[in-house]
Short mmCIF file of C-alpha atoms in Angstrom, two decimals:
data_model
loop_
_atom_site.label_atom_id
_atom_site.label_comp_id
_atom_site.label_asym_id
_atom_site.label_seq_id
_atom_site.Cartn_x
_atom_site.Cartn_y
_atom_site.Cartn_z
CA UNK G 802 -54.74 114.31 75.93
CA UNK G 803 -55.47 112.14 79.33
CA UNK G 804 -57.76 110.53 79.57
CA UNK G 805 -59.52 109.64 83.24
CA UNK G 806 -62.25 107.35 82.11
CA UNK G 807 -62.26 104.19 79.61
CA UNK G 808 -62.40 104.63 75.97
CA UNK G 809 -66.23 102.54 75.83
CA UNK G 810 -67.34 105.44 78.47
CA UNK G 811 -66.04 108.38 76.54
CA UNK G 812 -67.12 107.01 72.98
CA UNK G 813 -70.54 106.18 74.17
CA UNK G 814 -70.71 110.08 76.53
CA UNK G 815 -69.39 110.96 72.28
CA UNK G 816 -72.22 109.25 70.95
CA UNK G 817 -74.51 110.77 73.73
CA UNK G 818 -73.91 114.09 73.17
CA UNK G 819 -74.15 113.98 69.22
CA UNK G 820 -77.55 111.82 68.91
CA UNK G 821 -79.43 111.60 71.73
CA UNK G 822 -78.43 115.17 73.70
CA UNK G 823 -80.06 117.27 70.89
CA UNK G 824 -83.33 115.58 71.44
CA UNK G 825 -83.25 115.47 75.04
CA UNK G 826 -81.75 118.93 75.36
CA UNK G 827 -84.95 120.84 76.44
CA UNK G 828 -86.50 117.85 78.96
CA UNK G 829 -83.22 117.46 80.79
CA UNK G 830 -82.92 121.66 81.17
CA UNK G 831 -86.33 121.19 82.71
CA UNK G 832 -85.30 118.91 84.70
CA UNK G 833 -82.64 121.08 86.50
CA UNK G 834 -84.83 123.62 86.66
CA UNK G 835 -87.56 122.20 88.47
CA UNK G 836 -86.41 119.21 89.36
CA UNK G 837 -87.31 115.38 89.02
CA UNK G 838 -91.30 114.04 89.50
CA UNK G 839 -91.03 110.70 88.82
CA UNK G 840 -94.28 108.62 89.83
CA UNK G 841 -92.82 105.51 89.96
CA UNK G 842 -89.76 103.96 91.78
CA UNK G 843 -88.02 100.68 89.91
CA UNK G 844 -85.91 98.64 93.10
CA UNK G 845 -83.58 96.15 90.70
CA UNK G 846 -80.60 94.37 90.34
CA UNK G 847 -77.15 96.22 89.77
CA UNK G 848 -77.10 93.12 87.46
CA UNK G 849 -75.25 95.20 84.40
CA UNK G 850 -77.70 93.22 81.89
CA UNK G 851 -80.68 94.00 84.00
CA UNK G 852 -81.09 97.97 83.10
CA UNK G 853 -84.71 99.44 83.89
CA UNK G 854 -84.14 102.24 81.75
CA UNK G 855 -83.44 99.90 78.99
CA UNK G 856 -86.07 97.55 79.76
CA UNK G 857 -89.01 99.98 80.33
CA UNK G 858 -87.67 102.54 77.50
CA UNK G 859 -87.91 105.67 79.71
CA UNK G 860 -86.28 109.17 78.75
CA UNK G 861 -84.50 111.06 81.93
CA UNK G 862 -86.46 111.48 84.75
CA UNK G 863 -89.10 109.17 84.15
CA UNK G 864 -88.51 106.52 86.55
CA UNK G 865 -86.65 106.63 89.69
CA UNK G 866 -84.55 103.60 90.25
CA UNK G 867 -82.67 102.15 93.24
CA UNK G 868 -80.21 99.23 92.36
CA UNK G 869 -78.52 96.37 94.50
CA UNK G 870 -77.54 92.81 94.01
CA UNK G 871 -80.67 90.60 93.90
CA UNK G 872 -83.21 93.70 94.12
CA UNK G 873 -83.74 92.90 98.05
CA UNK G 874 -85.92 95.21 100.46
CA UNK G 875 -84.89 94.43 103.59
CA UNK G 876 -87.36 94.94 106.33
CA UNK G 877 -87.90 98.16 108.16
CA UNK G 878 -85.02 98.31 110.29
CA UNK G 879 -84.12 101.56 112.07
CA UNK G 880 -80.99 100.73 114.22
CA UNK G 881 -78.47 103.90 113.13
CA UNK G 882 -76.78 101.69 110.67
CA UNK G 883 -76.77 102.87 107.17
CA UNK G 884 -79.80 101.39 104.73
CA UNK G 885 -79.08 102.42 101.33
CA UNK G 886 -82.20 100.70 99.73
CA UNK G 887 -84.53 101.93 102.76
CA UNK G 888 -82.80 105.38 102.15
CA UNK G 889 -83.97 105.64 98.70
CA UNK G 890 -87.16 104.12 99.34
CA UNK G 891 -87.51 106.71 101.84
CA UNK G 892 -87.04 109.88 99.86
CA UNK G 893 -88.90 108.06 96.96
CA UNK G 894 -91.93 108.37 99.46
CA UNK G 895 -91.43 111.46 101.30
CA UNK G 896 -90.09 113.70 98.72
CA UNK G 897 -90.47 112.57 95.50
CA UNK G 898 -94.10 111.07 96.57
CA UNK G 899 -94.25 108.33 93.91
CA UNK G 900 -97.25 106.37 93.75
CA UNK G 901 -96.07 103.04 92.16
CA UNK G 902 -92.82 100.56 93.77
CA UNK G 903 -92.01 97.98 91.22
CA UNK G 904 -89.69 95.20 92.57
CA UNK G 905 -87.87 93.81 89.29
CA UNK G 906 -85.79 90.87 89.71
CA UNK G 907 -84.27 88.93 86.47
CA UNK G 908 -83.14 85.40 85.03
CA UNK G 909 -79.40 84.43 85.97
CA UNK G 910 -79.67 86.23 89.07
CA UNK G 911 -75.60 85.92 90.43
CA UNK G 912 -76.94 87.06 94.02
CA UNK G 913 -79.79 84.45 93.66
CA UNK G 914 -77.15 81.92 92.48
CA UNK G 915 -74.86 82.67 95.69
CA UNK G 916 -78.43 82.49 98.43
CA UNK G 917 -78.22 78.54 96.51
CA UNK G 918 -74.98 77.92 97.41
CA UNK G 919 -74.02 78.26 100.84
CA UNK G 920 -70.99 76.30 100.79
CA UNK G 921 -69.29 77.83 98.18
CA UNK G 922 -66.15 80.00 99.51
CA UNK G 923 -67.26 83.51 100.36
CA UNK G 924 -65.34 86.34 97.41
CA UNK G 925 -63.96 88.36 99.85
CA UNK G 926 -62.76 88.05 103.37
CA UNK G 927 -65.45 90.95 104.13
CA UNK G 928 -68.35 88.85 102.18
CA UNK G 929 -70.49 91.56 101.72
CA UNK G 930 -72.32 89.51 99.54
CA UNK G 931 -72.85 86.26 101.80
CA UNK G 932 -74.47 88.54 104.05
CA UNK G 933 -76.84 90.62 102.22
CA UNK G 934 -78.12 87.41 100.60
CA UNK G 935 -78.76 85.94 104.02
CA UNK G 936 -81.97 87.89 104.11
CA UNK G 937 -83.37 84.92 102.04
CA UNK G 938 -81.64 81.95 104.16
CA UNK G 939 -84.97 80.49 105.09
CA UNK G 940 -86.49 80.20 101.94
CA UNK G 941 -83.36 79.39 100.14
CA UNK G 942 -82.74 76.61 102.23
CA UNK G 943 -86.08 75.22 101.49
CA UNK G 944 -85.96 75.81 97.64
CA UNK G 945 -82.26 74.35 97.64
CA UNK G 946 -83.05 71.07 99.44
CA UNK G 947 -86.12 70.64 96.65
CA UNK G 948 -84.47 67.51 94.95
CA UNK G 949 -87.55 67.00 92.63
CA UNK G 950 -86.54 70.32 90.87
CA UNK G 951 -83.41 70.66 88.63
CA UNK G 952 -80.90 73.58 89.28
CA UNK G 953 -82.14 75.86 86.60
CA UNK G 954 -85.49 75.53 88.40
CA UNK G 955 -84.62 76.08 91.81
CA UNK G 956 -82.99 79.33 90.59
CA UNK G 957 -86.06 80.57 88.96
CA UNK G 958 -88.03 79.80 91.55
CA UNK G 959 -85.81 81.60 93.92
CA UNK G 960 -85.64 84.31 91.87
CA UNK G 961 -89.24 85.31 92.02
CA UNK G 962 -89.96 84.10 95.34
CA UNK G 963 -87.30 87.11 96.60
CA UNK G 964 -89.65 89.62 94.15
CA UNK G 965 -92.68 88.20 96.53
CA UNK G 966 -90.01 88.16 99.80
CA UNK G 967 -89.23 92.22 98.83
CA UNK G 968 -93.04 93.20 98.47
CA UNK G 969 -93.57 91.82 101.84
CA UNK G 970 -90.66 93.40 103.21
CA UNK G 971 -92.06 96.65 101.77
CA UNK G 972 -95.03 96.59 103.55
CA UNK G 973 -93.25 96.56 106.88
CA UNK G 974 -92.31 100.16 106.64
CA UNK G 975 -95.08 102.07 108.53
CA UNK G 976 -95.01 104.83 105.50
CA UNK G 977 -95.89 102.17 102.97
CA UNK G 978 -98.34 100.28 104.49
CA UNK G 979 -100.11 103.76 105.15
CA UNK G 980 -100.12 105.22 101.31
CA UNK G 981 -100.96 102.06 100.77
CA UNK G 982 -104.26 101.51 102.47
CA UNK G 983 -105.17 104.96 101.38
CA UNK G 984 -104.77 104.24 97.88
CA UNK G 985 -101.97 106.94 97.20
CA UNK G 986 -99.36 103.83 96.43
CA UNK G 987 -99.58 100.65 94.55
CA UNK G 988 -96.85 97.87 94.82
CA UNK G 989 -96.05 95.52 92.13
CA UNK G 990 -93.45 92.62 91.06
CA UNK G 991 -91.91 91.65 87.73
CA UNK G 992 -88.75 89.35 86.58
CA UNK G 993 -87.35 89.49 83.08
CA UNK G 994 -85.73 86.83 81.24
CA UNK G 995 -82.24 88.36 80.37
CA UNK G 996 -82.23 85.58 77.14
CA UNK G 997 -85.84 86.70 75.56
CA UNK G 998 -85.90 89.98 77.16
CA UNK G 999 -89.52 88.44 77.74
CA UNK G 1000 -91.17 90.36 80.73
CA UNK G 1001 -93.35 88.76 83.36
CA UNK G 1002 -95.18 90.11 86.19
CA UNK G 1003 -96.57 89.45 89.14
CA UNK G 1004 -100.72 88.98 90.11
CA UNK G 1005 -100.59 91.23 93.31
CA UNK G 1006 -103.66 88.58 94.04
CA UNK G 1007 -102.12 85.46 93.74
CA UNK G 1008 -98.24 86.19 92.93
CA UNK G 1009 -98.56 84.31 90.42
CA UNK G 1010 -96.35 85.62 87.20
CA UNK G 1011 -97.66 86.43 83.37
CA UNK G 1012 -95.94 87.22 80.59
CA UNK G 1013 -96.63 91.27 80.70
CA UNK G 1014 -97.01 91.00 76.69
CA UNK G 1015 -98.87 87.58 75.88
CA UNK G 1016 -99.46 88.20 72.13
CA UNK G 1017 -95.73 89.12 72.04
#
């Protein structure tokens, strides 16, 4: 037989299909049928360690998530070029009408890693990457010159400063700031640490992070 997709894929579609499909069976036929209602949208990393679904422990259709390298929101931007993250934010508001945005970034960001090292030699010739992290040069710049803090530090720090960065970014789009001040959407930040699987998140007050779990 040929096969068009790794073994790992097809053993784990395998193991799908015999444990978890029979339970799910009914909720994901209600699904097609009447489509998904999520109330809350999850912007994260496409980190492969960094899986909401995994993290939050949600069945199908319980959260609606939009992934890219550091979790970034760029600001509203409407200039005809294409805006995958602002595209999903978009029908997250419009259609789906969710009424919670959680920004989750993560520890060992690679993205947040690359906005601390802007001398290192771009991956590609294209440097896709190089450019989408340049959304945080200013504040990268100032956390990378910090010689009082060691590296592991500044890359923390970085990391949750671009959870703060996206929230503000979020708040540029017109739609956001309106279901916003009417109450109909709440905004909110977290980071996980990949090692403890520890989650912290963010005081929309002060931005100031907690462990979610402190008896934990």
């Amino acid at each position: 037989m040929t096969k068009f997709l790794p073994d790992h894929l097809l053993n784990g579609y395998r193991a799908f299909v015999d444990k978890r499909l029979p339970q799910e069976r009914q909720r994901m036929r209600q699904l097609a049928e009447a489509g998904q209602s999520p109330k809350t949208m999850v912007i994260a990393c496409c980190d492969s360690r960094a899986a909401p679904e995994t993290i939050f422990d949600t069945a199908p259709g319980e959260i609606f998530v939009v992934r890219n390298v550091a979790n970034l929101v760029p600001p509203h931007s409407p200039d005809g070029e294409f805006h995958s993250t602002s595209a999903a934010l978009e029908f997250a508001l419009h259609a789906l009408k969710v009424e919670h945005v959680v920004v989750l970034g993560h520890g060992g960001c690679g993205g947040i890693h690359a906005a601390l090292s802007p001398a290192a030699e771009p991956l590609s010739p294209g440097d896709f990457i190089g450019k989408w992290m340049s959304l945080l040069d200013p504040v990268a710049r100032a956390v990378g010159a910090n010689d009082h803090m060691t590296a592991n530090e500044r890359q923390a720090a970085l990391e949750r400063i671009a959870i703060r960065y996206s929230i503000a970014n979020l708040r540029t789009f017109p739609a956001v700031e309106k279901l916003e001040s009417e109450g109909a959407l709440s905004l909110h930040g977290a980071w996980v640490d990949i090692r403890s699987g520890e989650l912290w998140v963010m005081n929309p007050e002060t931005g100031d992070f907690s462990r979610a779990l402190a008896d934990a």
